[in-house]
């Protein structure tokens, strides 16, 4: 027996993203290109923030955390998917599967809280500009970021503990390109309905509470912007706020569609499409959204390119 084709009886089999069509390699190339763009864009954005002191502000600190989260998601999912597609070996160990669930759920939860922290940052910057340096000092920003990560870790620990406590005595073929909680629960030979209801309730709370903070913050921001006498001030506030709202729309659009559906309404194809959206497309678009309309990023980019003689 070929040692490279050996699969443990406890391993899961990832059926992958593609359906054995003649266009599989073309589709795989497009997905890989988008993933490479996501990784390169977020790494470059992190380096740009570090390189220019003018970007050492609370807003860009939170954006650097968002880039780290995007890198974690894409880096967790894409390398294994690409290796399985190219090698033809589709298995993943239980430990590897648990790691994927932990990291993807952790980042998903952390990003919820981080987007709420970013909305609060914009609220303080626009509505309380004189108190902004005090309210959003380095310690406050670090605590908000840490709380976001810890919230994601707590959520993922519960999910991993529960998902891998169920028995999997039938088929171990996961109809997905990575280990996602709903795809794994379909394989369990135990009744998982109570846990699925609990996951649904947790997702509602974790999505809607931060969304409430975001909506309340931007309601106050919009009111303050309308009252501003300066056109330049209005334009600056709206530019940064609209970028953040675009990212919020991308994240919450995918998250609500993915996690706030009942189990009966979910399909493997729908899960795969939604997962592509939040593991590859959103991480690719986030750096672009914050770069294209942001003058500070444009100036920092020109400065860095000038150092390199470009």
PDB file of C-alpha atoms in Angstrom:
ATOM      1  CA  UNK A   1       0.000   0.000   0.000  1.00  0.00           C
ATOM      2  CA  UNK A   2       1.287   3.458  -0.905  1.00  0.00           C
ATOM      3  CA  UNK A   3       2.042   5.300   2.329  1.00  0.00           C
ATOM      4  CA  UNK A   4       0.922   8.627   0.786  1.00  0.00           C
ATOM      5  CA  UNK A   5      -2.547   7.255   0.076  1.00  0.00           C
ATOM      6  CA  UNK A   6      -2.985   5.859   3.574  1.00  0.00           C
ATOM      7  CA  UNK A   7      -5.869   7.422   5.504  1.00  0.00           C
ATOM      8  CA  UNK A   8      -6.622   6.822   9.183  1.00  0.00           C
ATOM      9  CA  UNK A   9     -10.122   5.571   9.946  1.00  0.00           C
ATOM     10  CA  UNK A  10     -10.556   8.629  12.191  1.00  0.00           C
ATOM     11  CA  UNK A  11      -9.669  11.136   9.453  1.00  0.00           C
ATOM     12  CA  UNK A  12     -12.312  13.275   7.778  1.00  0.00           C
ATOM     13  CA  UNK A  13     -12.532  13.436   3.981  1.00  0.00           C
ATOM     14  CA  UNK A  14     -12.963  16.929   2.532  1.00  0.00           C
ATOM     15  CA  UNK A  15     -14.942  16.635  -0.702  1.00  0.00           C
ATOM     16  CA  UNK A  16     -13.634  20.036  -1.773  1.00  0.00           C
ATOM     17  CA  UNK A  17     -14.939  23.095  -3.526  1.00  0.00           C
ATOM     18  CA  UNK A  18     -15.214  21.764  -7.071  1.00  0.00           C
ATOM     19  CA  UNK A  19     -17.435  19.130  -8.647  1.00  0.00           C
ATOM     20  CA  UNK A  20     -15.096  17.276 -11.069  1.00  0.00           C
ATOM     21  CA  UNK A  21     -16.001  19.414 -14.091  1.00  0.00           C
ATOM     22  CA  UNK A  22     -13.652  20.274 -17.004  1.00  0.00           C
ATOM     23  CA  UNK A  23     -13.383  23.795 -15.576  1.00  0.00           C
ATOM     24  CA  UNK A  24     -12.088  22.736 -12.167  1.00  0.00           C
ATOM     25  CA  UNK A  25      -8.492  23.828 -12.766  1.00  0.00           C
ATOM     26  CA  UNK A  26      -9.595  27.214 -14.128  1.00  0.00           C
ATOM     27  CA  UNK A  27     -11.866  27.782 -11.128  1.00  0.00           C
ATOM     28  CA  UNK A  28      -9.118  26.633  -8.774  1.00  0.00           C
ATOM     29  CA  UNK A  29      -6.703  29.099 -10.416  1.00  0.00           C
ATOM     30  CA  UNK A  30      -9.174  31.956  -9.913  1.00  0.00           C
ATOM     31  CA  UNK A  31      -9.704  31.037  -6.260  1.00  0.00           C
ATOM     32  CA  UNK A  32      -5.945  30.758  -5.730  1.00  0.00           C
ATOM     33  CA  UNK A  33      -5.380  34.129  -7.408  1.00  0.00           C
ATOM     34  CA  UNK A  34      -8.005  35.782  -5.195  1.00  0.00           C
ATOM     35  CA  UNK A  35      -6.447  34.146  -2.120  1.00  0.00           C
ATOM     36  CA  UNK A  36      -2.971  35.354  -3.100  1.00  0.00           C
ATOM     37  CA  UNK A  37      -4.381  38.870  -3.580  1.00  0.00           C
ATOM     38  CA  UNK A  38      -6.007  38.690  -0.124  1.00  0.00           C
ATOM     39  CA  UNK A  39      -2.773  37.573   1.540  1.00  0.00           C
ATOM     40  CA  UNK A  40      -0.584  40.078  -0.335  1.00  0.00           C
ATOM     41  CA  UNK A  41      -3.018  42.970   0.201  1.00  0.00           C
ATOM     42  CA  UNK A  42      -3.339  42.439   3.943  1.00  0.00           C
ATOM     43  CA  UNK A  43       0.398  41.874   4.467  1.00  0.00           C
ATOM     44  CA  UNK A  44       1.212  45.021   2.482  1.00  0.00           C
ATOM     45  CA  UNK A  45      -1.415  46.986   4.430  1.00  0.00           C
ATOM     46  CA  UNK A  46       0.141  45.865   7.729  1.00  0.00           C
ATOM     47  CA  UNK A  47       3.627  46.827   6.538  1.00  0.00           C
ATOM     48  CA  UNK A  48       2.357  50.201   5.303  1.00  0.00           C
ATOM     49  CA  UNK A  49       0.818  50.973   8.700  1.00  0.00           C
ATOM     50  CA  UNK A  50       4.075  50.085  10.422  1.00  0.00           C
ATOM     51  CA  UNK A  51       6.185  52.085   7.971  1.00  0.00           C
ATOM     52  CA  UNK A  52       4.391  55.441   8.305  1.00  0.00           C
ATOM     53  CA  UNK A  53       4.055  57.078  11.721  1.00  0.00           C
ATOM     54  CA  UNK A  54       1.082  59.118  10.502  1.00  0.00           C
ATOM     55  CA  UNK A  55      -0.874  55.871  10.412  1.00  0.00           C
ATOM     56  CA  UNK A  56      -0.087  55.081  14.058  1.00  0.00           C
ATOM     57  CA  UNK A  57      -3.596  56.090  15.144  1.00  0.00           C
ATOM     58  CA  UNK A  58      -6.439  54.127  16.795  1.00  0.00           C
ATOM     59  CA  UNK A  59      -8.299  53.669  13.510  1.00  0.00           C
ATOM     60  CA  UNK A  60      -5.292  52.101  11.786  1.00  0.00           C
ATOM     61  CA  UNK A  61      -4.475  50.048  14.863  1.00  0.00           C
ATOM     62  CA  UNK A  62      -7.923  48.452  14.579  1.00  0.00           C
ATOM     63  CA  UNK A  63      -7.447  48.054  10.829  1.00  0.00           C
ATOM     64  CA  UNK A  64      -4.187  46.197  11.476  1.00  0.00           C
ATOM     65  CA  UNK A  65      -6.121  43.826  13.755  1.00  0.00           C
ATOM     66  CA  UNK A  66      -8.698  43.339  10.995  1.00  0.00           C
ATOM     67  CA  UNK A  67      -5.912  42.480   8.551  1.00  0.00           C
ATOM     68  CA  UNK A  68      -4.479  39.940  11.019  1.00  0.00           C
ATOM     69  CA  UNK A  69      -7.916  38.340  11.292  1.00  0.00           C
ATOM     70  CA  UNK A  70      -8.296  38.197   7.515  1.00  0.00           C
ATOM     71  CA  UNK A  71      -4.843  36.643   7.171  1.00  0.00           C
ATOM     72  CA  UNK A  72      -5.722  34.048   9.800  1.00  0.00           C
ATOM     73  CA  UNK A  73      -8.938  33.051   8.026  1.00  0.00           C
ATOM     74  CA  UNK A  74      -7.429  32.774   4.557  1.00  0.00           C
ATOM     75  CA  UNK A  75      -4.257  31.119   5.845  1.00  0.00           C
ATOM     76  CA  UNK A  76      -6.284  28.533   7.757  1.00  0.00           C
ATOM     77  CA  UNK A  77      -8.494  27.480   4.859  1.00  0.00           C
ATOM     78  CA  UNK A  78      -6.722  27.998   1.529  1.00  0.00           C
ATOM     79  CA  UNK A  79      -3.391  26.122   1.944  1.00  0.00           C
ATOM     80  CA  UNK A  80      -5.130  22.874   2.928  1.00  0.00           C
ATOM     81  CA  UNK A  81      -7.711  23.273   0.155  1.00  0.00           C
ATOM     82  CA  UNK A  82      -4.960  23.886  -2.422  1.00  0.00           C
ATOM     83  CA  UNK A  83      -2.817  20.977  -1.167  1.00  0.00           C
ATOM     84  CA  UNK A  84      -5.767  18.583  -1.304  1.00  0.00           C
ATOM     85  CA  UNK A  85      -6.753  19.698  -4.808  1.00  0.00           C
ATOM     86  CA  UNK A  86      -3.223  19.424  -6.234  1.00  0.00           C
ATOM     87  CA  UNK A  87      -2.280  16.162  -4.532  1.00  0.00           C
ATOM     88  CA  UNK A  88      -5.625  14.408  -4.820  1.00  0.00           C
ATOM     89  CA  UNK A  89      -5.411  13.524  -1.106  1.00  0.00           C
ATOM     90  CA  UNK A  90      -8.570  14.859   0.462  1.00  0.00           C
ATOM     91  CA  UNK A  91      -8.275  13.732   4.057  1.00  0.00           C
ATOM     92  CA  UNK A  92      -7.740  15.900   7.106  1.00  0.00           C
ATOM     93  CA  UNK A  93      -6.938  14.617  10.586  1.00  0.00           C
ATOM     94  CA  UNK A  94      -9.298  15.252  13.474  1.00  0.00           C
ATOM     95  CA  UNK A  95      -6.673  17.511  15.015  1.00  0.00           C
ATOM     96  CA  UNK A  96      -6.353  19.486  11.773  1.00  0.00           C
ATOM     97  CA  UNK A  97     -10.120  19.677  11.469  1.00  0.00           C
ATOM     98  CA  UNK A  98     -10.463  20.908  15.064  1.00  0.00           C
ATOM     99  CA  UNK A  99      -7.775  23.536  14.388  1.00  0.00           C
ATOM    100  CA  UNK A 100      -9.681  24.806  11.342  1.00  0.00           C
ATOM    101  CA  UNK A 101     -12.943  25.030  13.291  1.00  0.00           C
ATOM    102  CA  UNK A 102     -11.216  26.786  16.197  1.00  0.00           C
ATOM    103  CA  UNK A 103      -9.425  29.396  14.068  1.00  0.00           C
ATOM    104  CA  UNK A 104     -12.298  30.168  11.682  1.00  0.00           C
ATOM    105  CA  UNK A 105     -14.877  30.497  14.489  1.00  0.00           C
ATOM    106  CA  UNK A 106     -12.441  32.494  16.629  1.00  0.00           C
ATOM    107  CA  UNK A 107     -11.813  35.018  13.858  1.00  0.00           C
ATOM    108  CA  UNK A 108     -15.513  35.219  12.992  1.00  0.00           C
ATOM    109  CA  UNK A 109     -16.449  36.058  16.575  1.00  0.00           C
ATOM    110  CA  UNK A 110     -13.509  38.406  17.091  1.00  0.00           C
ATOM    111  CA  UNK A 111     -14.320  40.326  13.919  1.00  0.00           C
ATOM    112  CA  UNK A 112     -17.883  40.938  15.161  1.00  0.00           C
ATOM    113  CA  UNK A 113     -16.586  42.651  18.276  1.00  0.00           C
ATOM    114  CA  UNK A 114     -13.759  44.437  16.452  1.00  0.00           C
ATOM    115  CA  UNK A 115     -16.152  46.044  13.958  1.00  0.00           C
ATOM    116  CA  UNK A 116     -18.201  47.324  16.914  1.00  0.00           C
ATOM    117  CA  UNK A 117     -15.011  48.740  18.497  1.00  0.00           C
ATOM    118  CA  UNK A 118     -14.153  50.448  15.196  1.00  0.00           C
ATOM    119  CA  UNK A 119     -17.625  52.001  15.046  1.00  0.00           C
ATOM    120  CA  UNK A 120     -17.183  53.306  18.603  1.00  0.00           C
ATOM    121  CA  UNK A 121     -13.803  54.751  17.564  1.00  0.00           C
ATOM    122  CA  UNK A 122     -15.447  56.656  14.696  1.00  0.00           C
ATOM    123  CA  UNK A 123     -18.201  57.865  17.040  1.00  0.00           C
ATOM    124  CA  UNK A 124     -15.668  59.287  19.519  1.00  0.00           C
ATOM    125  CA  UNK A 125     -13.538  60.801  16.726  1.00  0.00           C
ATOM    126  CA  UNK A 126     -16.468  62.636  15.129  1.00  0.00           C
ATOM    127  CA  UNK A 127     -18.696  63.433  18.102  1.00  0.00           C
ATOM    128  CA  UNK A 128     -16.043  64.040  20.810  1.00  0.00           C
ATOM    129  CA  UNK A 129     -12.904  65.171  18.939  1.00  0.00           C
ATOM    130  CA  UNK A 130     -11.417  67.072  21.909  1.00  0.00           C
ATOM    131  CA  UNK A 131     -11.690  64.020  24.196  1.00  0.00           C
ATOM    132  CA  UNK A 132     -10.604  61.572  21.500  1.00  0.00           C
ATOM    133  CA  UNK A 133      -6.915  61.316  22.560  1.00  0.00           C
ATOM    134  CA  UNK A 134      -8.011  60.548  26.136  1.00  0.00           C
ATOM    135  CA  UNK A 135     -10.894  58.161  25.414  1.00  0.00           C
ATOM    136  CA  UNK A 136      -9.056  56.267  22.665  1.00  0.00           C
ATOM    137  CA  UNK A 137      -5.559  56.141  24.144  1.00  0.00           C
ATOM    138  CA  UNK A 138      -3.219  53.244  23.474  1.00  0.00           C
ATOM    139  CA  UNK A 139      -4.342  51.294  26.545  1.00  0.00           C
ATOM    140  CA  UNK A 140      -8.037  51.609  25.645  1.00  0.00           C
ATOM    141  CA  UNK A 141      -7.385  50.484  22.066  1.00  0.00           C
ATOM    142  CA  UNK A 142      -5.341  47.471  23.211  1.00  0.00           C
ATOM    143  CA  UNK A 143      -8.046  46.462  25.696  1.00  0.00           C
ATOM    144  CA  UNK A 144     -10.771  46.701  23.038  1.00  0.00           C
ATOM    145  CA  UNK A 145      -8.704  44.623  20.606  1.00  0.00           C
ATOM    146  CA  UNK A 146      -7.847  42.062  23.307  1.00  0.00           C
ATOM    147  CA  UNK A 147     -11.496  41.792  24.333  1.00  0.00           C
ATOM    148  CA  UNK A 148     -12.419  41.157  20.695  1.00  0.00           C
ATOM    149  CA  UNK A 149      -9.892  38.332  20.357  1.00  0.00           C
ATOM    150  CA  UNK A 150     -10.857  36.805  23.723  1.00  0.00           C
ATOM    151  CA  UNK A 151     -14.544  36.894  22.794  1.00  0.00           C
ATOM    152  CA  UNK A 152     -13.731  34.967  19.631  1.00  0.00           C
ATOM    153  CA  UNK A 153     -11.562  32.473  21.550  1.00  0.00           C
ATOM    154  CA  UNK A 154     -14.327  31.794  24.089  1.00  0.00           C
ATOM    155  CA  UNK A 155     -16.859  31.176  21.315  1.00  0.00           C
ATOM    156  CA  UNK A 156     -14.544  28.873  19.377  1.00  0.00           C
ATOM    157  CA  UNK A 157     -13.599  26.831  22.459  1.00  0.00           C
ATOM    158  CA  UNK A 158     -17.259  26.058  23.115  1.00  0.00           C
ATOM    159  CA  UNK A 159     -17.876  25.151  19.483  1.00  0.00           C
ATOM    160  CA  UNK A 160     -14.843  22.872  19.174  1.00  0.00           C
ATOM    161  CA  UNK A 161     -15.577  21.172  22.499  1.00  0.00           C
ATOM    162  CA  UNK A 162     -19.183  20.447  21.554  1.00  0.00           C
ATOM    163  CA  UNK A 163     -18.676  19.504  17.889  1.00  0.00           C
ATOM    164  CA  UNK A 164     -15.976  16.954  18.666  1.00  0.00           C
ATOM    165  CA  UNK A 165     -17.888  15.485  21.596  1.00  0.00           C
ATOM    166  CA  UNK A 166     -20.475  14.039  19.187  1.00  0.00           C
ATOM    167  CA  UNK A 167     -19.929  10.533  17.784  1.00  0.00           C
ATOM    168  CA  UNK A 168     -19.173  10.207  14.067  1.00  0.00           C
ATOM    169  CA  UNK A 169     -19.948   6.584  13.309  1.00  0.00           C
ATOM    170  CA  UNK A 170     -21.083   6.830   9.686  1.00  0.00           C
ATOM    171  CA  UNK A 171     -19.568   8.528   6.672  1.00  0.00           C
ATOM    172  CA  UNK A 172     -16.701  10.923   7.399  1.00  0.00           C
ATOM    173  CA  UNK A 173     -17.027  12.719   4.052  1.00  0.00           C
ATOM    174  CA  UNK A 174     -17.385  16.445   4.740  1.00  0.00           C
ATOM    175  CA  UNK A 175     -19.243  18.102   1.867  1.00  0.00           C
ATOM    176  CA  UNK A 176     -17.118  21.231   2.061  1.00  0.00           C
ATOM    177  CA  UNK A 177     -13.597  22.481   1.310  1.00  0.00           C
ATOM    178  CA  UNK A 178     -12.731  22.962   4.993  1.00  0.00           C
ATOM    179  CA  UNK A 179     -14.081  21.890   8.367  1.00  0.00           C
ATOM    180  CA  UNK A 180     -17.059  24.090   9.143  1.00  0.00           C
ATOM    181  CA  UNK A 181     -19.407  23.424  12.050  1.00  0.00           C
ATOM    182  CA  UNK A 182     -22.671  22.890  10.091  1.00  0.00           C
ATOM    183  CA  UNK A 183     -20.964  20.541   7.592  1.00  0.00           C
ATOM    184  CA  UNK A 184     -19.560  18.428  10.447  1.00  0.00           C
ATOM    185  CA  UNK A 185     -22.844  18.259  12.347  1.00  0.00           C
ATOM    186  CA  UNK A 186     -24.508  16.668   9.307  1.00  0.00           C
ATOM    187  CA  UNK A 187     -22.186  13.668   9.733  1.00  0.00           C
ATOM    188  CA  UNK A 188     -22.899  12.982  13.394  1.00  0.00           C
ATOM    189  CA  UNK A 189     -24.962   9.917  14.236  1.00  0.00           C
ATOM    190  CA  UNK A 190     -26.253  11.626  17.417  1.00  0.00           C
ATOM    191  CA  UNK A 191     -29.098  14.124  17.736  1.00  0.00           C
ATOM    192  CA  UNK A 192     -27.448  17.538  17.343  1.00  0.00           C
ATOM    193  CA  UNK A 193     -30.646  19.601  17.119  1.00  0.00           C
ATOM    194  CA  UNK A 194     -30.274  21.095  20.616  1.00  0.00           C
ATOM    195  CA  UNK A 195     -26.690  22.165  19.909  1.00  0.00           C
ATOM    196  CA  UNK A 196     -27.720  23.593  16.511  1.00  0.00           C
ATOM    197  CA  UNK A 197     -30.406  25.670  18.248  1.00  0.00           C
ATOM    198  CA  UNK A 198     -27.784  26.841  20.758  1.00  0.00           C
ATOM    199  CA  UNK A 199     -25.375  27.787  17.948  1.00  0.00           C
ATOM    200  CA  UNK A 200     -28.167  29.695  16.220  1.00  0.00           C
ATOM    201  CA  UNK A 201     -29.017  31.595  19.434  1.00  0.00           C
ATOM    202  CA  UNK A 202     -25.338  32.407  20.081  1.00  0.00           C
ATOM    203  CA  UNK A 203     -24.918  33.660  16.507  1.00  0.00           C
ATOM    204  CA  UNK A 204     -27.967  35.896  16.858  1.00  0.00           C
ATOM    205  CA  UNK A 205     -26.549  37.417  20.051  1.00  0.00           C
ATOM    206  CA  UNK A 206     -22.975  37.736  18.763  1.00  0.00           C
ATOM    207  CA  UNK A 207     -24.092  39.307  15.492  1.00  0.00           C
ATOM    208  CA  UNK A 208     -26.939  41.530  16.624  1.00  0.00           C
ATOM    209  CA  UNK A 209     -25.398  43.019  19.794  1.00  0.00           C
ATOM    210  CA  UNK A 210     -22.294  44.373  17.984  1.00  0.00           C
ATOM    211  CA  UNK A 211     -24.563  45.407  15.095  1.00  0.00           C
ATOM    212  CA  UNK A 212     -26.645  47.402  17.581  1.00  0.00           C
ATOM    213  CA  UNK A 213     -23.491  49.213  18.755  1.00  0.00           C
ATOM    214  CA  UNK A 214     -22.529  49.913  15.126  1.00  0.00           C
ATOM    215  CA  UNK A 215     -25.979  51.269  14.204  1.00  0.00           C
ATOM    216  CA  UNK A 216     -26.174  53.440  17.343  1.00  0.00           C
ATOM    217  CA  UNK A 217     -22.644  54.792  16.789  1.00  0.00           C
ATOM    218  CA  UNK A 218     -23.267  55.713  13.170  1.00  0.00           C
ATOM    219  CA  UNK A 219     -26.649  57.273  13.951  1.00  0.00           C
ATOM    220  CA  UNK A 220     -24.796  59.674  16.247  1.00  0.00           C
ATOM    221  CA  UNK A 221     -22.005  60.150  13.679  1.00  0.00           C
ATOM    222  CA  UNK A 222     -24.501  61.004  10.931  1.00  0.00           C
ATOM    223  CA  UNK A 223     -26.258  63.505  13.191  1.00  0.00           C
ATOM    224  CA  UNK A 224     -22.920  65.161  14.014  1.00  0.00           C
ATOM    225  CA  UNK A 225     -21.854  65.262  10.356  1.00  0.00           C
ATOM    226  CA  UNK A 226     -25.095  66.965   9.306  1.00  0.00           C
ATOM    227  CA  UNK A 227     -24.440  69.698  11.872  1.00  0.00           C
ATOM    228  CA  UNK A 228     -20.829  70.312  10.771  1.00  0.00           C
ATOM    229  CA  UNK A 229     -20.325  73.753   9.223  1.00  0.00           C
ATOM    230  CA  UNK A 230     -17.198  72.716   7.298  1.00  0.00           C
ATOM    231  CA  UNK A 231     -17.589  70.874   3.976  1.00  0.00           C
ATOM    232  CA  UNK A 232     -14.065  69.480   4.285  1.00  0.00           C
ATOM    233  CA  UNK A 233     -14.826  68.116   7.752  1.00  0.00           C
ATOM    234  CA  UNK A 234     -17.993  66.475   6.474  1.00  0.00           C
ATOM    235  CA  UNK A 235     -16.141  64.892   3.572  1.00  0.00           C
ATOM    236  CA  UNK A 236     -13.357  63.499   5.786  1.00  0.00           C
ATOM    237  CA  UNK A 237     -15.814  62.053   8.319  1.00  0.00           C
ATOM    238  CA  UNK A 238     -17.970  60.496   5.607  1.00  0.00           C
ATOM    239  CA  UNK A 239     -14.980  58.996   3.765  1.00  0.00           C
ATOM    240  CA  UNK A 240     -13.672  57.059   6.764  1.00  0.00           C
ATOM    241  CA  UNK A 241     -17.171  56.148   7.922  1.00  0.00           C
ATOM    242  CA  UNK A 242     -18.310  54.923   4.503  1.00  0.00           C
ATOM    243  CA  UNK A 243     -15.236  52.670   4.226  1.00  0.00           C
ATOM    244  CA  UNK A 244     -16.018  51.100   7.576  1.00  0.00           C
ATOM    245  CA  UNK A 245     -19.705  50.694   6.689  1.00  0.00           C
ATOM    246  CA  UNK A 246     -18.739  48.946   3.440  1.00  0.00           C
ATOM    247  CA  UNK A 247     -16.638  46.439   5.420  1.00  0.00           C
ATOM    248  CA  UNK A 248     -19.480  45.981   7.936  1.00  0.00           C
ATOM    249  CA  UNK A 249     -21.909  45.299   5.079  1.00  0.00           C
ATOM    250  CA  UNK A 250     -19.570  42.693   3.555  1.00  0.00           C
ATOM    251  CA  UNK A 251     -19.025  40.930   6.860  1.00  0.00           C
ATOM    252  CA  UNK A 252     -22.587  40.999   8.163  1.00  0.00           C
ATOM    253  CA  UNK A 253     -24.071  40.138   4.779  1.00  0.00           C
ATOM    254  CA  UNK A 254     -22.097  36.893   4.643  1.00  0.00           C
ATOM    255  CA  UNK A 255     -22.370  36.138   8.369  1.00  0.00           C
ATOM    256  CA  UNK A 256     -26.135  36.624   8.589  1.00  0.00           C
ATOM    257  CA  UNK A 257     -26.727  34.541   5.467  1.00  0.00           C
ATOM    258  CA  UNK A 258     -24.364  31.830   6.715  1.00  0.00           C
ATOM    259  CA  UNK A 259     -25.155  31.534  10.415  1.00  0.00           C
ATOM    260  CA  UNK A 260     -28.650  32.915  10.971  1.00  0.00           C
ATOM    261  CA  UNK A 261     -30.416  30.393   8.766  1.00  0.00           C
ATOM    262  CA  UNK A 262     -32.131  27.423  10.332  1.00  0.00           C
ATOM    263  CA  UNK A 263     -30.554  24.011   9.783  1.00  0.00           C
ATOM    264  CA  UNK A 264     -33.395  22.984   7.464  1.00  0.00           C
ATOM    265  CA  UNK A 265     -32.736  25.955   5.167  1.00  0.00           C
ATOM    266  CA  UNK A 266     -29.017  25.248   4.719  1.00  0.00           C
ATOM    267  CA  UNK A 267     -27.564  23.341   1.769  1.00  0.00           C
ATOM    268  CA  UNK A 268     -23.967  22.169   1.161  1.00  0.00           C
ATOM    269  CA  UNK A 269     -23.733  24.238  -2.040  1.00  0.00           C
ATOM    270  CA  UNK A 270     -25.014  27.351  -0.278  1.00  0.00           C
ATOM    271  CA  UNK A 271     -22.545  26.819   2.571  1.00  0.00           C
ATOM    272  CA  UNK A 272     -19.629  26.525   0.143  1.00  0.00           C
ATOM    273  CA  UNK A 273     -20.596  29.699  -1.743  1.00  0.00           C
ATOM    274  CA  UNK A 274     -21.007  31.695   1.470  1.00  0.00           C
ATOM    275  CA  UNK A 275     -17.720  30.360   2.829  1.00  0.00           C
ATOM    276  CA  UNK A 276     -15.852  31.489  -0.296  1.00  0.00           C
ATOM    277  CA  UNK A 277     -17.316  34.931   0.341  1.00  0.00           C
ATOM    278  CA  UNK A 278     -16.064  35.319   3.916  1.00  0.00           C
ATOM    279  CA  UNK A 279     -12.819  33.317   3.742  1.00  0.00           C
ATOM    280  CA  UNK A 280     -11.426  34.700   0.456  1.00  0.00           C
ATOM    281  CA  UNK A 281     -13.429  37.533  -1.143  1.00  0.00           C
ATOM    282  CA  UNK A 282     -13.959  39.669   1.972  1.00  0.00           C
ATOM    283  CA  UNK A 283     -10.269  39.446   3.061  1.00  0.00           C
ATOM    284  CA  UNK A 284      -9.298  40.419  -0.498  1.00  0.00           C
ATOM    285  CA  UNK A 285     -11.655  43.419  -0.612  1.00  0.00           C
ATOM    286  CA  UNK A 286     -11.069  44.867   2.871  1.00  0.00           C
ATOM    287  CA  UNK A 287      -7.597  46.397   2.163  1.00  0.00           C
ATOM    288  CA  UNK A 288      -8.882  47.787  -1.146  1.00  0.00           C
ATOM    289  CA  UNK A 289     -11.885  49.435   0.500  1.00  0.00           C
ATOM    290  CA  UNK A 290      -9.701  51.215   3.057  1.00  0.00           C
ATOM    291  CA  UNK A 291      -7.033  52.165   0.523  1.00  0.00           C
ATOM    292  CA  UNK A 292      -8.864  53.461  -2.540  1.00  0.00           C
ATOM    293  CA  UNK A 293     -10.761  56.350  -0.931  1.00  0.00           C
ATOM    294  CA  UNK A 294      -8.363  57.141   1.891  1.00  0.00           C
ATOM    295  CA  UNK A 295      -5.996  60.063   1.387  1.00  0.00           C
ATOM    296  CA  UNK A 296      -3.837  59.137   4.390  1.00  0.00           C
ATOM    297  CA  UNK A 297      -3.168  55.682   2.955  1.00  0.00           C
ATOM    298  CA  UNK A 298      -2.470  57.242  -0.451  1.00  0.00           C
ATOM    299  CA  UNK A 299       0.089  59.640   1.042  1.00  0.00           C
ATOM    300  CA  UNK A 300       1.727  56.834   3.020  1.00  0.00           C
ATOM    301  CA  UNK A 301       1.906  54.688  -0.114  1.00  0.00           C
ATOM    302  CA  UNK A 302       3.557  57.508  -2.105  1.00  0.00           C
ATOM    303  CA  UNK A 303       6.046  58.017   0.714  1.00  0.00           C
ATOM    304  CA  UNK A 304       6.989  54.330   0.843  1.00  0.00           C
ATOM    305  CA  UNK A 305       7.244  54.076  -2.944  1.00  0.00           C
ATOM    306  CA  UNK A 306       9.401  57.220  -2.947  1.00  0.00           C
ATOM    307  CA  UNK A 307      11.820  55.553  -0.525  1.00  0.00           C
ATOM    308  CA  UNK A 308      12.084  52.624  -2.908  1.00  0.00           C
ATOM    309  CA  UNK A 309      12.649  54.970  -5.861  1.00  0.00           C
ATOM    310  CA  UNK A 310       9.464  53.887  -7.635  1.00  0.00           C
TER     311      UNK A 310
END
